[in-house]
PDB file of C-alpha atoms in Angstrom:
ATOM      1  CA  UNK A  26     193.378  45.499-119.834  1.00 85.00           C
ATOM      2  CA  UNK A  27     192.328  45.277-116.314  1.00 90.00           C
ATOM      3  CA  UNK A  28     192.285  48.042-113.298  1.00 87.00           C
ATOM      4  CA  UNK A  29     195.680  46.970-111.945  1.00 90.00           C
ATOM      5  CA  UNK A  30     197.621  46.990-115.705  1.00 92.00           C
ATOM      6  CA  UNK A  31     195.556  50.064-116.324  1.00 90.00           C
ATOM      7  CA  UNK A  32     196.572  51.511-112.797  1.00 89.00           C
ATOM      8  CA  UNK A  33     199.964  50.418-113.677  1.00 91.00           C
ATOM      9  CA  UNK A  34     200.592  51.741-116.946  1.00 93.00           C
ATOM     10  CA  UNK A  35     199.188  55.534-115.403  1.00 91.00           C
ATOM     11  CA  UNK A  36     201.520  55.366-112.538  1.00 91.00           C
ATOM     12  CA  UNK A  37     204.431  54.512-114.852  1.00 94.00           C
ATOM     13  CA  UNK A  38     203.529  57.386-117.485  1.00 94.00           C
ATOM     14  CA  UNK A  39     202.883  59.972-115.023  1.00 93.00           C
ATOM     15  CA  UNK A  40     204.817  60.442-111.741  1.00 92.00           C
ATOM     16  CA  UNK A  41     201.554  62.754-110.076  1.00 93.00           C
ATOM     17  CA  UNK A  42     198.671  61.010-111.496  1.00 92.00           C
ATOM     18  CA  UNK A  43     200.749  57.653-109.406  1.00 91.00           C
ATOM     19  CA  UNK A  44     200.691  60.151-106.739  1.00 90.00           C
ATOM     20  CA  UNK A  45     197.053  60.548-106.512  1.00 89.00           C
ATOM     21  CA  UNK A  46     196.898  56.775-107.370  1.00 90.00           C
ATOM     22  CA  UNK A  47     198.538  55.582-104.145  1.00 88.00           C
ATOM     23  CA  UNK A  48     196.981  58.701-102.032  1.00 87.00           C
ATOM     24  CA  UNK A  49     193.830  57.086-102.972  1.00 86.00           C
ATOM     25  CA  UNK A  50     195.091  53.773-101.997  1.00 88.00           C
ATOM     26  CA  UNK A  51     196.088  54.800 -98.656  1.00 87.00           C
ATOM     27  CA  UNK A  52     192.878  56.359 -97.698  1.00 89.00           C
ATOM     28  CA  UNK A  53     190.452  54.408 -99.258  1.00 91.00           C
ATOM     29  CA  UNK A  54     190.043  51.489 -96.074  1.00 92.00           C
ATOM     30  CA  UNK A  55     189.942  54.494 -93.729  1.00 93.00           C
ATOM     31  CA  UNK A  56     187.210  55.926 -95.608  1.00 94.00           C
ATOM     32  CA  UNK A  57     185.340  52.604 -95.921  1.00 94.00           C
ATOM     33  CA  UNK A  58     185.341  51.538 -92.217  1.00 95.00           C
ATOM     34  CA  UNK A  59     184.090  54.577 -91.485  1.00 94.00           C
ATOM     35  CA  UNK A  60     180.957  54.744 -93.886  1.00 96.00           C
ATOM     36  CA  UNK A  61     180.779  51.197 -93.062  1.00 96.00           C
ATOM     37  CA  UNK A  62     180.739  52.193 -89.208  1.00 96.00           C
ATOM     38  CA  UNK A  63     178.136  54.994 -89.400  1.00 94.00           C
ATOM     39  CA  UNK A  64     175.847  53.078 -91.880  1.00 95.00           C
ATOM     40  CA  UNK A  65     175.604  49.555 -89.208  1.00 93.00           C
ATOM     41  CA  UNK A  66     173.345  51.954 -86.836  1.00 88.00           C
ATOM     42  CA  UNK A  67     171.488  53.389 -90.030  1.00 93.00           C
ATOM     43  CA  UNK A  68     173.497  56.641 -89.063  1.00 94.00           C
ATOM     44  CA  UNK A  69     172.875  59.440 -91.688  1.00 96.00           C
ATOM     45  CA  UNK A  70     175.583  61.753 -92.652  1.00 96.00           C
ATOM     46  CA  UNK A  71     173.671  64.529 -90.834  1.00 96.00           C
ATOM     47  CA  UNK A  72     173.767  62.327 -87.385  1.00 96.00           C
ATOM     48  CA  UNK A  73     177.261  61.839 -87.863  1.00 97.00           C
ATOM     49  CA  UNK A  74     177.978  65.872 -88.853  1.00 97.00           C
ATOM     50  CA  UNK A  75     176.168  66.350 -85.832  1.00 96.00           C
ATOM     51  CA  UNK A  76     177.964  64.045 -83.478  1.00 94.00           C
ATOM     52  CA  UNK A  77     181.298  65.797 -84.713  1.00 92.00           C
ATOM     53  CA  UNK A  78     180.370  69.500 -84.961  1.00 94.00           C
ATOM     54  CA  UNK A  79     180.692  69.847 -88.451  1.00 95.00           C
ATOM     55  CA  UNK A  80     178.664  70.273 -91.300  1.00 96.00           C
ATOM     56  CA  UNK A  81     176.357  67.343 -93.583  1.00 96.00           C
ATOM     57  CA  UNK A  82     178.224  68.975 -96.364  1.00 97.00           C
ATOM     58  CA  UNK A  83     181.788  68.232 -95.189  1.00 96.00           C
ATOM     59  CA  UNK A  84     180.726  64.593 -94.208  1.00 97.00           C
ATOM     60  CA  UNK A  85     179.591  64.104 -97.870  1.00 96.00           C
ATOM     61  CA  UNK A  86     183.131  65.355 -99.166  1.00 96.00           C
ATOM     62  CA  UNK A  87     184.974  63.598 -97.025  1.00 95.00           C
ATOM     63  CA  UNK A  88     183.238  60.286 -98.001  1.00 95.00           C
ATOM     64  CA  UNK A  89     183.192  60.835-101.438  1.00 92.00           C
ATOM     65  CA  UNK A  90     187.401  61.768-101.622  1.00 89.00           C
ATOM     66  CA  UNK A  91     186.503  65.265-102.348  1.00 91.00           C
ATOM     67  CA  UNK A  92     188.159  67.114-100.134  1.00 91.00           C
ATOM     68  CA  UNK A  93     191.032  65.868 -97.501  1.00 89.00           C
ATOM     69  CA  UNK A  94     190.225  66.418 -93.922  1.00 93.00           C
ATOM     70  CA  UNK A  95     192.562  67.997 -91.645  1.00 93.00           C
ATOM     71  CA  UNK A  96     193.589  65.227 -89.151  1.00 93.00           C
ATOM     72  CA  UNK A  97     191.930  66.484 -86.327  1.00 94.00           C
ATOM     73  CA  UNK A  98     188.578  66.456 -87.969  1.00 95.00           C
ATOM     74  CA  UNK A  99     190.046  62.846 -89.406  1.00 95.00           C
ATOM     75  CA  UNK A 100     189.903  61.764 -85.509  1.00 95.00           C
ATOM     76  CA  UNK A 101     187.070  63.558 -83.945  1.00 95.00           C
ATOM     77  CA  UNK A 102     185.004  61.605 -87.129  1.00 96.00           C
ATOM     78  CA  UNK A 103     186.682  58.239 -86.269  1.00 96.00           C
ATOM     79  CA  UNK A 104     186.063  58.498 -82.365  1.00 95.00           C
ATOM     80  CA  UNK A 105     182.509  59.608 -82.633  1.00 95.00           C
ATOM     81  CA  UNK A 106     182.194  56.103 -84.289  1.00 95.00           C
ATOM     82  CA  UNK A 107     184.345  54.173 -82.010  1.00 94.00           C
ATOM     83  CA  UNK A 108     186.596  53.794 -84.215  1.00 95.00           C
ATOM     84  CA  UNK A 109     190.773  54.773 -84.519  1.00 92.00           C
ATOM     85  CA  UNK A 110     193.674  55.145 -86.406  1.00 89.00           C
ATOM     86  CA  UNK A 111     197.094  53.322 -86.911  1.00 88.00           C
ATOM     87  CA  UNK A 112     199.742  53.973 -89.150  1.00 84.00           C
ATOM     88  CA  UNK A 113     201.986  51.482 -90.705  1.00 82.00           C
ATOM     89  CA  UNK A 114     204.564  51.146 -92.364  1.00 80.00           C
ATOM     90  CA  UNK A 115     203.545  51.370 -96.255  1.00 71.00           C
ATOM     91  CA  UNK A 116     205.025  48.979 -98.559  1.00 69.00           C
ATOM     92  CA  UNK A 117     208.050  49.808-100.728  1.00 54.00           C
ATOM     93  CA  UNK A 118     208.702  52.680 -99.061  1.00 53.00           C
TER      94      UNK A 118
END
């Protein structure tokens, strides 16, 4: 079995566990561009917790999809890289 029958086969068993499935989803290219964009300059996570006023810590959380940041920290992270945000419309919804 592969990731996607895997994948699924959990979001058809288990209505939150597809939840967390398609949260993941969603915010996984956000979360790559921007450890993609702060890793180009050789950034470390403390340069970047610096640029943004908030804690190495938080930045390592954030990355990893430990913790959810509050959209404001979201955008004062993205636009200390240069970066933004759009929103889309999501598929089958």
């Amino acid at each position: 079995m592969n990731w996607e029958e895997y994948k699924n086969k959990i979001k058809a068993e288990d209505p939150a566990a597809a939840r967390v499935i398609e949260d993941a989803e969603l915010c996984a290219p956000v979360l790559s561009a921007m450890i993609r964009k702060r890793e180009e300059p050789g950034m470390a996570r403390r340069g970047l917790a610096e640029r943004c006023g908030i804690s190495e810590s938080s930045v390592a959380r954030i990355e990893s999809f430990e913790t959810s940041p509050k959209i404001d920290t979201l955008l004062r992270i993205l636009r200390s890289l240069g970066l933004g945000l759009s929103v889309t419309s999501a598929s089958g919804r």
